[in-house]
Short mmCIF file of C-alpha atoms in Angstrom, two decimals:
data_model
loop_
_atom_site.label_atom_id
_atom_site.label_comp_id
_atom_site.label_asym_id
_atom_site.label_seq_id
_atom_site.Cartn_x
_atom_site.Cartn_y
_atom_site.Cartn_z
CA MET A 111 0.00 0.00 0.00
CA LYS A 112 2.80 2.35 0.95
CA GLY A 113 4.61 1.49 -2.25
CA GLU A 114 1.65 2.55 -4.36
CA GLU A 115 1.30 5.83 -2.49
CA GLU A 116 5.00 6.53 -2.92
CA LYS A 117 4.75 5.77 -6.61
CA LYS A 118 1.72 8.02 -6.96
CA ARG A 119 3.49 10.82 -5.10
CA ARG A 120 6.54 10.58 -7.36
CA GLU A 121 4.32 10.64 -10.45
CA GLU A 122 2.57 13.78 -9.18
CA GLU A 123 5.90 15.45 -8.45
CA GLU A 124 7.18 14.51 -11.90
CA SER A 125 4.01 15.84 -13.50
CA LYS A 126 4.28 19.08 -11.54
CA LYS A 127 7.92 19.40 -12.51
CA LYS A 128 7.08 19.03 -16.19
CA GLU A 129 4.28 21.57 -15.90
CA ASP A 130 6.70 24.02 -14.25
CA GLU A 131 9.20 23.50 -17.06
CA VAL A 132 6.52 24.05 -19.70
CA ARG A 133 5.32 27.20 -17.91
CA LYS A 134 8.86 28.57 -17.61
CA ARG A 135 9.57 27.82 -21.27
CA LYS A 136 6.42 29.68 -22.31
CA GLU A 137 7.37 32.61 -20.09
CA ARG A 138 10.84 32.72 -21.66
CA GLU A 139 9.37 32.59 -25.15
CA GLN A 140 6.88 35.31 -24.29
CA MET A 141 9.63 37.49 -22.85
CA LYS A 142 11.81 36.91 -25.88
CA ARG A 143 8.91 37.80 -28.19
CA LYS A 144 8.23 40.93 -26.18
CA GLU A 145 11.88 41.97 -26.35
CA GLU A 146 11.88 41.40 -30.11
CA GLU A 147 8.77 43.55 -30.53
CA GLU A 148 10.31 46.26 -28.38
CA ARG A 149 13.48 46.18 -30.45
CA LYS A 150 11.52 46.48 -33.71
CA LYS A 151 9.49 49.33 -32.27
CA LYS A 152 12.65 51.23 -31.34
CA GLU A 153 14.13 50.61 -34.77
CA GLU A 154 10.99 51.96 -36.46
CA GLU A 155 10.96 55.01 -34.20
CA GLU A 156 14.61 55.66 -34.98
CA LYS A 157 13.94 55.26 -38.68
CA ARG A 158 11.03 57.73 -38.54
CA ARG A 159 13.17 60.17 -36.56
CA ILE A 160 15.96 60.01 -39.15
CA GLU A 161 13.47 60.43 -42.01
CA LYS A 162 11.89 63.40 -40.26
CA GLU A 163 15.27 65.05 -39.72
CA GLU A 164 16.24 64.40 -43.34
CA ARG A 165 12.96 65.85 -44.59
CA LYS A 166 13.36 68.89 -42.35
CA LYS A 167 16.91 69.35 -43.58
CA LYS A 168 15.78 69.26 -47.21
CA GLU A 169 12.98 71.74 -46.51
CA GLU A 170 15.42 74.11 -44.85
CA GLU A 171 17.84 73.79 -47.76
CA GLU A 172 15.03 74.47 -50.23
CA LYS A 173 13.91 77.45 -48.18
CA ARG A 174 17.44 78.88 -48.10
CA ARG A 175 17.79 78.33 -51.84
CA MET A 176 14.54 80.14 -52.59
CA GLU A 177 15.43 82.98 -50.24
CA LYS A 178 18.79 83.28 -51.99
CA GLU A 179 17.09 83.35 -55.39
CA GLU A 180 14.62 85.94 -54.14
CA ARG A 181 17.44 88.16 -52.86
CA LYS A 182 19.26 87.78 -56.17
CA LYS A 183 16.09 88.62 -58.08
CA LYS A 184 15.51 91.73 -55.98
CA GLU A 185 19.09 92.82 -56.55
CA GLU A 186 18.66 92.37 -60.29
CA GLU A 187 15.38 94.29 -60.22
CA GLU A 188 17.04 97.11 -58.30
CA LYS A 189 19.90 97.14 -60.79
CA LYS A 190 17.47 97.29 -63.72
CA ARG A 191 15.50 100.05 -62.01
CA LYS A 192 18.64 102.15 -61.56
CA GLU A 193 19.69 101.52 -65.16
CA GLU A 194 16.23 102.55 -66.34
CA GLU A 195 16.37 105.72 -64.26
CA GLU A 196 19.81 106.52 -65.64
CA ARG A 197 18.61 105.94 -69.19
CA LYS A 198 15.58 108.19 -68.68
CA ARG A 199 17.78 110.87 -67.13
CA LYS A 200 20.12 110.82 -70.13
CA GLU A 201 17.19 110.96 -72.55
CA GLU A 202 15.77 113.92 -70.64
CA GLU A 203 19.12 115.69 -70.82
CA GLU A 204 19.34 115.03 -74.56
CA ARG A 205 15.81 116.34 -75.10
CA ASN A 206 16.57 119.46 -73.07
CA SER A 207 19.82 120.11 -74.94
CA GLY A 208 18.18 119.74 -78.34
CA GLN A 209 14.91 121.49 -77.53
CA GLY A 210 13.82 124.02 -80.11
CA THR A 211 16.29 123.05 -82.85
CA GLY A 212 13.74 121.38 -85.08
CA LYS A 213 10.61 123.42 -84.47
CA ASP A 214 10.70 125.20 -87.84
CA ARG A 215 11.34 122.08 -89.93
CA LYS A 216 7.85 120.60 -90.02
CA SER A 217 6.47 119.84 -93.47
CA GLU A 218 3.03 118.87 -94.65
CA GLY A 219 4.10 115.24 -94.51
CA HIS A 220 5.05 115.66 -90.88
CA ARG A 221 1.67 117.19 -90.12
CA GLU A 222 -0.08 114.25 -91.76
CA GLU A 223 2.03 111.83 -89.76
CA SER A 224 1.21 113.77 -86.60
CA ASP A 225 -2.49 113.62 -87.42
CA GLN A 226 -2.22 109.87 -87.84
CA VAL A 227 -0.42 109.45 -84.54
CA ASN A 228 -3.06 111.53 -82.78
CA ASP A 229 -5.82 109.37 -84.21
CA PRO A 230 -7.49 107.67 -81.17
CA GLU A 231 -7.82 104.32 -82.92
CA VAL A 232 -4.17 104.30 -83.99
CA ASP A 233 -3.12 105.28 -80.47
CA LEU A 234 -5.19 102.46 -79.01
CA VAL A 235 -3.66 99.82 -81.31
CA ASP A 236 -0.13 101.07 -80.66
CA ALA A 237 -0.76 101.17 -76.92
CA GLY A 238 -2.10 97.61 -76.94
CA ARG A 239 0.88 96.34 -78.93
CA SER A 240 3.26 98.11 -76.58
CA ARG A 241 1.57 96.76 -73.47
CA LEU A 242 1.62 93.19 -74.75
CA LEU A 243 5.41 93.41 -74.98
CA MET A 244 5.77 94.77 -71.45
CA SER A 245 7.07 92.65 -68.59
CA VAL A 246 4.44 91.35 -66.19
CA LYS A 247 6.10 93.33 -63.40
CA ASP A 248 5.14 96.55 -65.23
CA ILE A 249 1.41 95.83 -65.14
CA PRO A 250 -0.31 98.66 -63.20
CA LEU A 251 -0.83 97.81 -59.55
CA PRO A 252 -4.69 97.85 -59.61
CA VAL A 253 -4.75 95.39 -62.53
CA TYR A 254 -1.90 93.29 -61.10
CA SER A 255 -3.60 93.10 -57.70
CA GLN A 256 -6.86 91.98 -59.29
CA VAL A 257 -5.03 89.21 -61.18
CA CYS A 258 -3.30 88.02 -58.00
CA LEU A 259 -6.51 88.18 -55.99
CA SER A 260 -8.31 86.01 -58.56
CA LEU A 261 -5.51 83.42 -58.71
CA ASN A 262 -4.94 83.28 -54.95
CA VAL A 263 -8.38 81.76 -54.38
CA ARG A 264 -7.84 77.99 -54.18
CA ARG A 265 -10.00 76.04 -56.64
CA HIS A 266 -9.86 72.44 -55.45
CA VAL A 267 -11.54 70.73 -58.41
CA ARG A 268 -8.92 71.53 -61.08
CA SER A 269 -6.38 73.50 -59.02
CA ASP A 270 -6.60 76.16 -61.74
CA ASP A 271 -5.32 78.83 -59.41
CA PHE A 272 -1.85 80.05 -58.40
CA ARG A 273 -0.72 76.40 -58.23
CA MET A 274 -1.34 75.80 -61.93
CA LEU A 275 0.24 79.15 -62.73
CA GLY A 276 3.36 78.02 -60.87
CA ASP A 277 3.38 74.76 -62.81
CA MET A 278 2.91 76.58 -66.13
CA VAL A 279 5.90 78.88 -65.52
CA GLY A 280 8.16 75.98 -64.51
CA LEU A 281 8.16 75.93 -60.70
CA SER A 282 8.63 72.60 -58.94
CA SER A 283 5.95 71.11 -56.68
CA VAL A 284 8.13 71.91 -53.66
CA GLU A 285 8.46 75.54 -54.73
CA ILE A 286 4.72 75.82 -55.35
CA GLU A 287 3.98 74.31 -51.94
CA PHE A 288 6.43 76.75 -50.36
CA VAL A 289 4.96 79.89 -51.96
CA GLY A 290 1.49 78.56 -51.18
CA GLN A 291 2.23 79.31 -47.54
CA ARG A 292 2.80 82.99 -48.35
CA GLU A 293 0.12 85.65 -48.01
CA ASN A 294 0.12 86.41 -51.76
CA PRO A 295 1.36 83.28 -53.58
CA ALA A 296 0.37 84.48 -57.07
CA ASP A 297 2.49 87.60 -56.57
CA GLU A 298 5.47 85.47 -55.46
CA ILE A 299 5.15 83.29 -58.56
CA LEU A 300 4.82 86.24 -60.95
CA LYS A 301 7.79 88.01 -59.35
CA THR A 302 9.91 84.87 -59.70
CA TRP A 303 8.83 84.39 -63.31
CA SER A 304 9.33 88.08 -64.20
CA SER A 305 13.11 87.63 -64.01
CA ARG A 306 12.89 85.74 -67.32
CA SER A 307 12.73 87.52 -70.66
CA GLU A 308 9.69 85.47 -71.70
CA ALA A 309 7.58 86.90 -68.86
CA THR A 310 5.62 89.38 -70.98
CA VAL A 311 2.00 90.45 -70.72
CA ALA A 312 1.27 88.59 -73.96
CA LYS A 313 2.77 85.38 -72.57
CA LEU A 314 0.76 85.71 -69.35
CA ILE A 315 -2.45 86.01 -71.35
CA GLU A 316 -1.42 82.99 -73.42
CA LEU A 317 -0.81 80.90 -70.27
CA LEU A 318 -4.11 81.95 -68.71
CA LYS A 319 -5.97 80.97 -71.90
CA HIS A 320 -4.16 77.65 -72.25
CA LYS A 321 -6.58 74.71 -72.51
CA ASP A 322 -5.13 73.11 -69.37
CA PHE A 323 -5.46 76.34 -67.37
CA GLY A 324 -8.56 77.92 -68.88
CA ARG A 325 -8.70 81.05 -66.71
CA ILE A 326 -10.37 83.20 -69.33
CA ASP A 327 -11.79 85.40 -66.58
CA VAL A 328 -8.33 86.41 -65.40
CA ALA A 329 -7.03 86.80 -68.96
CA GLN A 330 -9.94 89.18 -69.60
CA ILE A 331 -8.82 91.38 -66.70
CA VAL A 332 -5.40 91.79 -68.34
CA GLU A 333 -6.80 92.25 -71.86
CA ASP A 334 -9.25 94.92 -70.69
CA TRP A 335 -6.28 96.93 -69.49
CA VAL A 336 -4.14 96.16 -72.58
CA TYR A 337 -6.73 97.56 -74.97
CA SER A 338 -8.07 100.35 -72.78
CA LYS A 339 -7.09 104.01 -72.91
CA LYS A 340 -6.21 103.99 -69.22
CA ARG A 341 -2.57 103.83 -68.28
#
């Protein structure tokens, strides 16, 4: 009888021992799995941190580049303005020095030519042709402001606003996104574009009327000024 009880006791102890080993093994596996998950989590966090820093670095570099370009553009504009003032000053001096020398030389042909020049319709055509060749930066402020105001309104269906203008004049998506944070993005885009020789009033109208852009309403604002008698 005692032998059977002893045998039963040993079997129970052996069973308990095996259960303890199984439990400990499961605990070790669970701990190992948890450590592995924690390690992966830290690696992902580190990866995201590095990507964020890299993205921030690129944004800062792009910002510095655009600020540098903007400073350069302003310097060029200032240089052109001074050259234009100097040219006008010299022309004024030449006119003053030669004033009165040709007053008595008018012929009938000159009078006819003068009559033609003073013709309102001829003046209007000449003015329109001259304005089409002007740089966009020379558009009168009231007209220019109206153009910018119209293009600054975001149109989410086709994005046919300042964003498409930026794309049409060759700005990158990063540059467009950057100027989009400014108070007057259309103005920023036009000022950037105006440093190029192609940035004429005629070209602006052409871009606005392009089938992909289709902002006839804004083109009409510019054309109304081009062919009006107002300066």
